[in-house]
Coordinates of C-alpha atoms in Angstrom, one line a residue:
M9 CA -35.4 1.6 -12.2
L10 CA -33.5 -0.7 -9.6
R11 CA -32.7 -4.0 -9.7
T12 CA -30.6 -6.7 -8.7
T13 CA -29.6 -10.0 -10.7
L14 CA -30.5 -10.3 -14.4
V15 CA -32.4 -8.3 -17.0
A16 CA -33.9 -8.8 -20.4
G17 CA -32.0 -11.7 -22.4
A18 CA -31.3 -9.3 -25.1
L19 CA -29.2 -6.8 -23.3
A20 CA -27.2 -9.6 -21.3
A21 CA -26.4 -11.2 -24.6
A22 CA -25.3 -7.7 -25.5
L23 CA -23.2 -7.2 -22.8
L24 CA -21.0 -10.5 -22.7
A25 CA -20.1 -10.4 -26.6
P26 CA -16.6 -10.8 -27.2
T27 CA -15.0 -6.9 -27.7
A28 CA -11.8 -5.3 -28.9
A29 CA -9.0 -5.0 -26.5
P30 CA -8.3 -1.4 -24.9
T31 CA -5.9 0.4 -26.8
A32 CA -4.0 1.5 -23.5
A33 CA -3.8 1.1 -20.0
V34 CA -4.5 4.5 -19.2
P35 CA -6.3 6.4 -16.1
T36 CA -10.1 5.9 -16.5
A37 CA -11.0 8.5 -13.6
A38 CA -9.7 10.6 -10.9
A39 CA -10.3 10.7 -7.4
Q40 CA -11.3 13.6 -5.9
D41 CA -8.8 14.6 -3.1
G42 CA -11.1 16.7 -1.1
T43 CA -9.8 20.3 -2.3
G44 CA -11.3 20.1 -5.3
G45 CA -8.5 19.0 -7.5
A46 CA -8.5 15.6 -9.5
I47 CA -5.9 13.1 -8.5
P48 CA -5.2 10.0 -11.0
V49 CA -6.3 6.6 -10.1
L50 CA -4.7 3.5 -10.3
T51 CA -5.5 1.2 -13.4
D52 CA -5.2 -2.2 -14.5
A53 CA -4.1 -3.4 -17.9
K54 CA -7.7 -3.5 -19.1
G55 CA -7.5 0.4 -18.1
R56 CA -10.1 -0.1 -15.0
A57 CA -9.7 2.2 -12.1
L58 CA -8.7 -0.1 -9.2
T59 CA -9.2 0.5 -5.7
L60 CA -6.6 -2.0 -3.2
R61 CA -7.8 -2.6 0.4
G62 CA -5.8 -4.8 2.4
W63 CA -3.2 -5.3 4.9
N64 CA 0.7 -5.6 5.1
V65 CA 2.3 -9.5 5.6
E66 CA 5.1 -10.1 7.1
D67 CA 7.7 -12.2 9.2
K68 CA 10.3 -10.1 10.9
A69 CA 11.0 -12.6 13.3
H70 CA 12.9 -15.4 11.0
R71 CA 16.0 -15.5 9.3
G72 CA 17.7 -18.1 6.9
E73 CA 15.9 -21.6 6.5
Q74 CA 13.1 -20.4 8.5
A75 CA 12.7 -16.9 6.7
L76 CA 8.9 -15.8 6.0
S77 CA 8.1 -18.9 7.6
A78 CA 5.2 -17.4 9.6
I79 CA 3.6 -16.4 6.9
T80 CA 0.7 -19.0 5.3
E81 CA -1.8 -19.6 3.1
K82 CA -4.6 -18.9 5.8
H83 CA -3.3 -15.0 5.8
F84 CA -4.8 -14.7 2.3
R85 CA -7.6 -16.9 2.6
D86 CA -8.7 -15.3 5.3
M87 CA -7.9 -11.4 4.0
R88 CA -10.0 -12.7 1.3
A89 CA -12.8 -14.1 3.0
K90 CA -13.2 -10.6 4.5
G91 CA -13.3 -8.8 1.4
F92 CA -9.5 -7.7 1.4
N93 CA -8.0 -7.5 -2.4
F94 CA -4.4 -6.0 -1.4
A95 CA -1.2 -7.1 0.8
R96 CA 1.9 -5.1 0.9
L97 CA 4.5 -8.1 1.7
L98 CA 7.5 -7.3 3.6
V99 CA 11.2 -8.5 2.2
F100 CA 14.7 -7.9 3.7
W101 CA 17.5 -7.0 1.3
D102 CA 19.5 -8.6 4.5
D103 CA 17.7 -12.2 3.7
L104 CA 17.8 -11.6 0.2
E105 CA 21.7 -10.9 -0.4
P106 CA 23.3 -12.0 3.0
R107 CA 27.0 -11.4 1.5
P108 CA 27.7 -9.1 -1.5
G109 CA 26.5 -10.5 -4.9
Q110 CA 24.9 -13.7 -3.4
Y111 CA 21.6 -13.8 -3.7
S112 CA 19.6 -16.5 -1.6
Q113 CA 17.5 -18.6 -4.1
D114 CA 16.0 -20.1 -1.4
Y115 CA 14.3 -16.7 -0.4
L116 CA 13.2 -15.7 -4.0
R117 CA 11.2 -19.5 -4.0
R118 CA 10.0 -18.7 -0.5
I119 CA 8.6 -15.1 -1.6
E120 CA 7.1 -17.1 -4.6
R121 CA 5.4 -19.4 -3.0
I122 CA 3.7 -16.5 -0.9
L123 CA 3.0 -14.9 -4.3
D124 CA 1.4 -17.9 -5.5
W125 CA -0.8 -18.1 -2.6
A126 CA -1.8 -14.6 -2.9
E127 CA -2.7 -15.0 -6.9
K128 CA -4.9 -18.1 -5.6
Y129 CA -7.2 -15.9 -3.5
D130 CA -7.3 -13.2 -5.9
V131 CA -4.9 -11.0 -3.9
K132 CA -2.8 -8.2 -5.5
V133 CA 0.6 -7.7 -4.0
L134 CA 3.3 -5.1 -3.2
I135 CA 6.6 -6.3 -2.7
D136 CA 7.9 -3.9 -0.2
A137 CA 12.2 -3.7 0.4
H138 CA 11.7 -3.1 4.3
Q139 CA 14.0 -1.4 6.8
D140 CA 13.5 -0.5 10.5
V141 CA 16.5 2.0 11.5
F142 CA 18.5 0.8 9.0
G143 CA 18.9 -2.9 9.3
P144 CA 20.5 -5.8 11.5
A145 CA 24.0 -3.3 12.2
F146 CA 21.3 -1.9 14.4
G147 CA 19.3 -4.6 15.9
H148 CA 16.7 -4.8 13.2
R149 CA 15.7 -5.7 9.9
G150 CA 17.0 -4.3 6.0
I151 CA 19.9 -2.9 4.6
P152 CA 22.4 -5.8 5.1
E153 CA 25.4 -5.2 7.3
W154 CA 27.7 -5.3 5.0
A155 CA 26.2 -2.1 3.1
T156 CA 25.8 -0.5 6.3
R157 CA 28.7 2.5 6.8
T158 CA 28.7 4.7 10.1
D159 CA 32.4 5.8 10.0
G160 CA 32.5 5.1 13.5
L161 CA 29.4 7.5 14.7
P162 CA 27.8 6.0 18.3
F163 CA 25.0 4.4 18.4
E164 CA 22.7 3.5 21.2
R165 CA 19.8 1.3 21.5
N166 CA 16.2 2.8 23.3
P167 CA 13.9 -0.5 23.0
D168 CA 11.1 1.8 24.4
D169 CA 11.0 4.0 21.8
W170 CA 12.7 2.5 18.7
F171 CA 11.9 5.1 16.3
S172 CA 14.0 7.2 18.1
E173 CA 17.3 5.2 17.0
Y174 CA 16.6 6.7 13.5
F175 CA 18.3 10.0 14.9
Q176 CA 21.5 8.2 16.1
P177 CA 24.2 9.2 14.5
A178 CA 25.6 6.2 13.3
V179 CA 22.0 5.4 11.6
Q180 CA 21.9 9.0 10.3
R181 CA 25.6 8.4 8.5
A182 CA 24.4 5.1 6.8
F183 CA 21.5 6.8 4.9
T184 CA 23.8 9.3 3.6
H185 CA 26.5 6.2 2.5
L186 CA 23.5 4.7 0.8
Y187 CA 22.1 7.4 -1.4
E188 CA 25.6 8.7 -2.0
D189 CA 28.4 6.1 -2.3
A190 CA 28.4 4.8 -5.9
D191 CA 29.0 0.9 -5.3
L192 CA 26.3 0.6 -2.8
R193 CA 24.0 2.9 -5.3
R194 CA 25.3 -0.1 -7.5
A195 CA 24.3 -2.9 -5.1
Q196 CA 20.6 -1.4 -4.4
A197 CA 19.6 -1.3 -8.4
R198 CA 20.9 -4.8 -8.8
M199 CA 18.9 -6.1 -5.7
W200 CA 15.9 -4.5 -7.4
R201 CA 16.8 -6.0 -10.9
V202 CA 16.8 -9.5 -9.2
L203 CA 13.7 -9.1 -7.5
A204 CA 12.1 -7.7 -11.1
E205 CA 13.6 -10.6 -13.4
R206 CA 11.8 -13.2 -10.8
F207 CA 8.9 -11.9 -10.1
A208 CA 8.2 -10.1 -13.6
G209 CA 4.9 -11.2 -14.7
H210 CA 3.8 -13.0 -11.7
P211 CA 0.2 -12.7 -12.0
A212 CA 0.1 -11.5 -8.0
V213 CA 2.2 -8.7 -8.5
I214 CA 1.0 -5.2 -8.8
G215 CA 4.0 -3.0 -8.2
Y216 CA 7.7 -2.6 -6.0
D217 CA 8.0 -0.2 -3.1
P218 CA 11.6 0.3 -3.1
V219 CA 12.5 1.3 0.3
N220 CA 10.2 1.5 3.8
E221 CA 10.0 4.5 5.1
P222 CA 13.2 5.9 3.9
M223 CA 15.1 8.6 6.5
G224 CA 18.1 10.6 6.4
E225 CA 21.0 13.0 8.0
L226 CA 19.6 16.2 9.5
R227 CA 22.4 18.8 9.2
E228 CA 23.4 21.1 12.3
G229 CA 20.7 23.5 12.8
E230 CA 18.2 22.2 10.7
D231 CA 14.7 21.4 11.9
L232 CA 12.8 17.6 10.9
P233 CA 10.3 19.5 8.2
T234 CA 13.3 21.3 6.5
A235 CA 15.5 18.2 6.9
A236 CA 13.1 15.7 5.6
R237 CA 11.8 18.0 2.5
R238 CA 15.9 18.4 1.6
I239 CA 16.4 14.6 2.0
E240 CA 13.3 13.6 -0.3
R241 CA 14.3 16.3 -2.6
E242 CA 18.2 15.9 -3.0
Q243 CA 18.6 12.0 -2.1
L244 CA 15.6 10.3 -2.2
T245 CA 14.1 11.8 -5.7
P246 CA 17.7 10.3 -7.5
M247 CA 17.5 7.2 -5.4
Y248 CA 14.0 6.4 -6.9
N249 CA 14.8 7.3 -10.4
R250 CA 18.0 5.2 -10.4
L251 CA 15.6 1.8 -9.0
A252 CA 12.9 2.7 -10.9
D253 CA 15.1 2.7 -13.7
A254 CA 17.0 -0.9 -12.5
I255 CA 13.2 -2.4 -11.8
R256 CA 12.4 -1.4 -15.8
S257 CA 15.1 -3.4 -17.1
A258 CA 13.6 -6.3 -15.5
D259 CA 9.5 -5.5 -15.6
R260 CA 7.8 -2.7 -17.9
D261 CA 4.6 -3.2 -16.7
A262 CA 4.1 -2.9 -12.4
W263 CA 4.1 0.0 -10.5
V264 CA 6.5 1.4 -8.5
F265 CA 5.4 3.3 -5.4
V266 CA 7.9 5.8 -4.0
E267 CA 7.5 6.7 -0.2
P268 CA 8.7 10.0 1.5
T269 CA 9.8 10.2 4.6
P270 CA 7.7 9.0 7.5
I271 CA 7.5 13.0 8.5
V272 CA 4.6 13.2 6.2
G273 CA 2.4 11.8 9.0
E274 CA 3.1 15.3 11.0
G275 CA 1.4 17.3 7.9
V276 CA 4.4 18.1 6.3
P277 CA 4.2 18.6 2.9
T278 CA 6.8 16.3 0.5
G279 CA 10.0 17.6 -1.0
L280 CA 10.0 14.5 -3.4
G281 CA 10.7 15.7 -7.2
R282 CA 9.3 14.3 -10.2
I283 CA 9.9 9.9 -10.6
D284 CA 10.7 9.7 -14.4
D285 CA 8.7 6.9 -15.2
P286 CA 4.8 5.9 -16.3
K287 CA 3.7 4.2 -13.4
V288 CA 4.4 6.0 -10.1
V289 CA 2.6 5.5 -7.5
Y290 CA 2.7 8.0 -4.2
A291 CA 2.6 5.6 -1.3
P292 CA 2.8 7.7 1.9
H293 CA 2.1 6.3 5.5
F294 CA -0.7 7.5 7.5
Y295 CA 1.0 7.4 11.5
N296 CA 0.5 9.9 13.9
T297 CA 2.9 10.5 16.7
G298 CA 0.8 10.6 19.8
M299 CA -1.2 7.7 18.8
E300 CA 1.5 5.5 18.1
A301 CA 2.7 6.4 21.5
G302 CA -0.5 4.8 23.0
A303 CA -2.0 8.6 23.2
D304 CA -6.3 8.2 22.2
Y305 CA -7.4 10.2 18.9
D306 CA -8.2 13.7 19.4
P307 CA -10.6 14.6 16.6
A308 CA -10.3 18.3 17.9
A309 CA -6.6 18.5 16.9
G310 CA -7.5 18.5 13.4
W311 CA -5.0 15.8 12.7
I312 CA -6.6 13.9 9.9
E313 CA -7.6 16.9 8.0
S314 CA -3.7 18.3 8.1
Y315 CA -2.4 15.1 7.1
E316 CA -4.8 15.0 3.7
Q317 CA -4.2 18.3 2.9
A318 CA -0.3 17.7 3.0
V319 CA -0.3 14.3 1.6
T320 CA -2.4 15.2 -1.7
Q321 CA 0.1 18.0 -2.9
Y322 CA 2.2 15.9 -4.4
P323 CA 0.0 13.4 -6.7
K324 CA -1.8 16.9 -7.7
E325 CA 1.7 18.5 -9.1
Y326 CA 2.8 15.3 -10.5
K327 CA -0.4 13.4 -11.7
V328 CA 0.1 10.2 -9.8
P329 CA -2.3 7.9 -8.1
V330 CA -2.1 7.5 -4.4
V331 CA -1.8 4.3 -2.4
V332 CA -1.6 4.5 1.8
G333 CA 1.1 1.9 2.2
E334 CA 0.9 1.7 6.2
W335 CA -1.9 3.0 9.0
G336 CA -3.4 2.3 11.8
P337 CA -2.7 2.8 15.8
L338 CA -1.1 0.5 18.4
N339 CA -4.2 0.8 20.8
N340 CA -7.5 0.5 19.0
S341 CA -9.7 0.2 21.9
L342 CA -9.7 3.4 23.3
P343 CA -12.3 5.3 23.6
N344 CA -12.3 7.4 20.5
M345 CA -10.9 5.0 18.2
N346 CA -13.8 4.2 16.9
R347 CA -14.8 7.6 15.8
F348 CA -11.1 7.5 14.4
Y349 CA -11.2 4.2 12.1
R350 CA -14.8 6.1 10.5
E351 CA -13.3 9.5 10.2
A352 CA -9.8 7.8 8.6
M353 CA -11.9 5.6 6.3
V354 CA -14.1 8.7 5.0
S355 CA -10.7 10.6 4.5
L356 CA -9.1 7.5 3.0
G357 CA -11.9 7.1 0.6
R358 CA -11.8 10.9 -0.6
Y359 CA -8.5 10.8 -2.5
S360 CA -6.4 7.3 -2.7
S361 CA -6.7 4.5 -4.6
G362 CA -6.7 2.5 -1.6
W363 CA -4.4 1.3 1.3
A364 CA -2.8 -1.6 3.3
G365 CA -3.2 -1.3 7.0
Y366 CA -0.7 -2.3 9.3
V367 CA -0.7 -5.4 10.0
W368 CA -2.5 -8.6 9.2
C369 CA -1.4 -11.1 12.2
Y370 CA -3.4 -13.3 14.7
G371 CA -3.1 -11.8 18.4
G372 CA -2.3 -8.2 20.3
G373 CA -0.5 -5.0 19.0
Y374 CA -1.5 -4.5 15.9
C375 CA -2.6 -7.3 14.7
A376 CA -6.0 -6.9 12.6
V377 CA -7.9 -10.2 14.4
N378 CA -7.8 -12.2 17.2
G379 CA -6.3 -15.6 17.3
D380 CA -9.5 -16.8 16.2
G381 CA -9.8 -14.8 13.3
T382 CA -12.5 -12.0 14.5
F383 CA -11.5 -8.6 13.8
R384 CA -10.1 -6.8 16.9
T385 CA -12.3 -3.8 18.5
N386 CA -13.1 -1.3 16.2
K387 CA -11.2 -2.9 13.0
E388 CA -13.9 -4.3 11.4
L389 CA -14.5 -0.9 10.6
T390 CA -12.1 -1.3 7.9
A391 CA -14.1 -3.9 6.2
E392 CA -16.3 -2.2 3.7
P393 CA -18.1 -2.8 0.3
Y394 CA -15.8 -1.2 -2.2
A395 CA -15.2 -1.6 -6.4
E396 CA -11.9 -3.3 -6.5
A397 CA -12.2 -2.5 -10.7
V398 CA -14.4 0.0 -12.3
A399 CA -15.0 -0.1 -16.0
G400 CA -15.4 3.2 -17.0
T401 CA -15.1 6.7 -15.2
V402 CA -16.2 7.0 -11.8
R403 CA -18.4 10.1 -10.8
A404 CA -19.1 9.1 -7.2
S405 CA -18.3 6.8 -4.8
S406 CA -19.3 6.9 -1.2
Y407 CA -20.1 4.6 2.1
D408 CA -22.4 5.2 4.7
A409 CA -21.4 3.4 7.5
A410 CA -24.5 4.2 10.0
A411 CA -26.9 2.9 7.2
G412 CA -24.7 0.0 5.5
V413 CA -24.8 1.5 2.0
Y414 CA -22.5 2.0 -0.7
R415 CA -22.7 3.6 -3.8
L416 CA -21.1 4.1 -6.9
E417 CA -21.6 6.0 -10.1
Y418 CA -19.3 5.9 -13.2
D419 CA -19.8 6.2 -16.7
A420 CA -19.0 2.6 -18.4
A421 CA -16.1 2.6 -21.0
G422 CA -16.6 2.8 -24.0
P423 CA -17.1 -0.1 -26.7
R424 CA -13.0 -0.8 -27.0
G425 CA -13.0 -0.8 -23.0
S426 CA -13.6 -3.0 -20.3
R427 CA -17.1 -3.9 -19.7
V428 CA -16.9 -5.9 -16.2
T429 CA -16.8 -3.7 -13.2
E430 CA -15.9 -5.6 -9.9
L431 CA -17.1 -5.3 -6.6
S432 CA -16.0 -6.7 -2.9
L433 CA -18.4 -7.2 -0.3
P434 CA -17.4 -8.2 3.1
P435 CA -19.2 -10.7 5.5
G436 CA -22.7 -10.3 5.5
A437 CA -26.0 -10.2 3.9
W438 CA -25.6 -7.5 1.1
Q439 CA -28.2 -6.2 -2.1
V440 CA -26.7 -5.5 -5.1
A441 CA -28.7 -3.3 -7.4
T442 CA -28.1 -1.1 -10.8
R443 CA -30.0 2.2 -12.5
G444 CA -28.9 2.2 -16.1
R445 CA -28.0 -0.3 -18.6
A446 CA -26.7 -2.9 -16.8
I447 CA -26.9 -6.1 -15.4
V448 CA -25.5 -7.9 -12.1
L449 CA -23.8 -11.3 -11.3
R450 CA -23.0 -12.9 -7.9
P451 CA -20.1 -15.4 -9.0
A452 CA -19.2 -16.1 -5.6
Q453 CA -19.7 -15.3 -1.7
G454 CA -18.0 -11.7 -1.4
K455 CA -17.9 -10.7 -5.0
A456 CA -20.6 -9.3 -7.6
L457 CA -19.9 -8.2 -11.2
V458 CA -21.8 -5.3 -12.9
L459 CA -21.8 -5.5 -16.8
A460 CA -22.8 -2.3 -17.8
T461 CA -24.0 -1.0 -21.7
P462 CA -20.5 0.6 -23.1
G463 CA -21.1 4.8 -22.8
T464 CA -23.8 4.7 -20.4
R465 CA -24.4 6.1 -16.9
V466 CA -24.6 3.4 -14.4
T467 CA -25.5 3.6 -10.6
V468 CA -24.4 0.4 -8.0
T469 CA -26.4 0.4 -4.6
V470 CA -25.0 -2.0 -2.2
A471 CA -27.0 -2.2 0.6
A472 CA -26.7 -4.4 3.8
T473 CA -29.9 -6.7 4.8
D474 CA -28.8 -8.0 7.9
R475 CA -29.4 -5.0 10.1
G476 CA -32.1 -4.6 12.8

């Protein structure tokens, strides 16, 4: 029988009784990838299956004493108020280490202040060492100029198509030196040790993303997919293993998020190999070349389907969770974009443990919200009810956007596991009901807790009550 709020007092007392801690933080559920295979889910220290949904948070414009000043407490307060629990925070190596071996303590304090805001609003943070077109030597942000080696090869700016600058000879050669030069390898590893030593144990930090959208150098006669798979196999895989070791020397608990090249967005499976670390997350980006150039979504092209097929191969083979680190088109108001957001959300829900949209800011372009904090056209479709943490094994989870109904079915953890499943509810009126030996608590706006008897099957239904 469906019911809301509390059931009998005896059941409530049993559910709230203290239990022993779980023996290990191991995956307790598996997400179906749409092809019948199981992909592990992200988990927390209590062994609960996590879902991360949120946005990138950035300040690319300011440096030095003004670095990160565009990111404020308001970002995290507003994200959480709309139901989001995740932020991918962009930090820049060129700000952290402006001269070799000299790390900016002021920059570390600024990062820590942002993490404290995230903790205040219960937002988990992925620290992303970001680069665009390598870094300042080419007019962008990322790897410091002192770590940029071009062998004198040419470079020309192309402001109308900045991504094409990745294919300039000087930029490509700079990536090769970063991957291959022993001193640059050591410098990159030291930079990550500094970050991990400073932020290990911070309650907001869920993980580290060693490098944003890594690229590399094409060989003569090599097409782009072939080059991408080679770069991923021969250069990115050993780099991620080195950096994971550097991070683990300071932080044993956080997840390490590894990215393929951006070519995965064209439906090209990655060439990445095994990362020898127990807590690895596969973190591809979800962008389409045409849509990035301003084109509308073409449902007949099958892009979402081909991307999903490509992106699920690595996590199935290596048994790691998936969190999509960036996604979202530039022009979100074109005629087919409503359909795109709906279909993308369903697809992401099939195989991933979450995502970070690009980007939480107040204005135009890629911004999630307008200056007044309201969602920009179609981006409200990213705000759905979801289970932030499930204390057990997920059997099924889905949201019917047309009906405004979210359903979660799970087998509650045993007596040594957590009993608390956490639901996030976006703004609006929502009724939460359960079937099975469970109770629902509503401790705060936008939050619901489900407490279940150990080992039982539970069905949760969240329905919008303010429609029509």
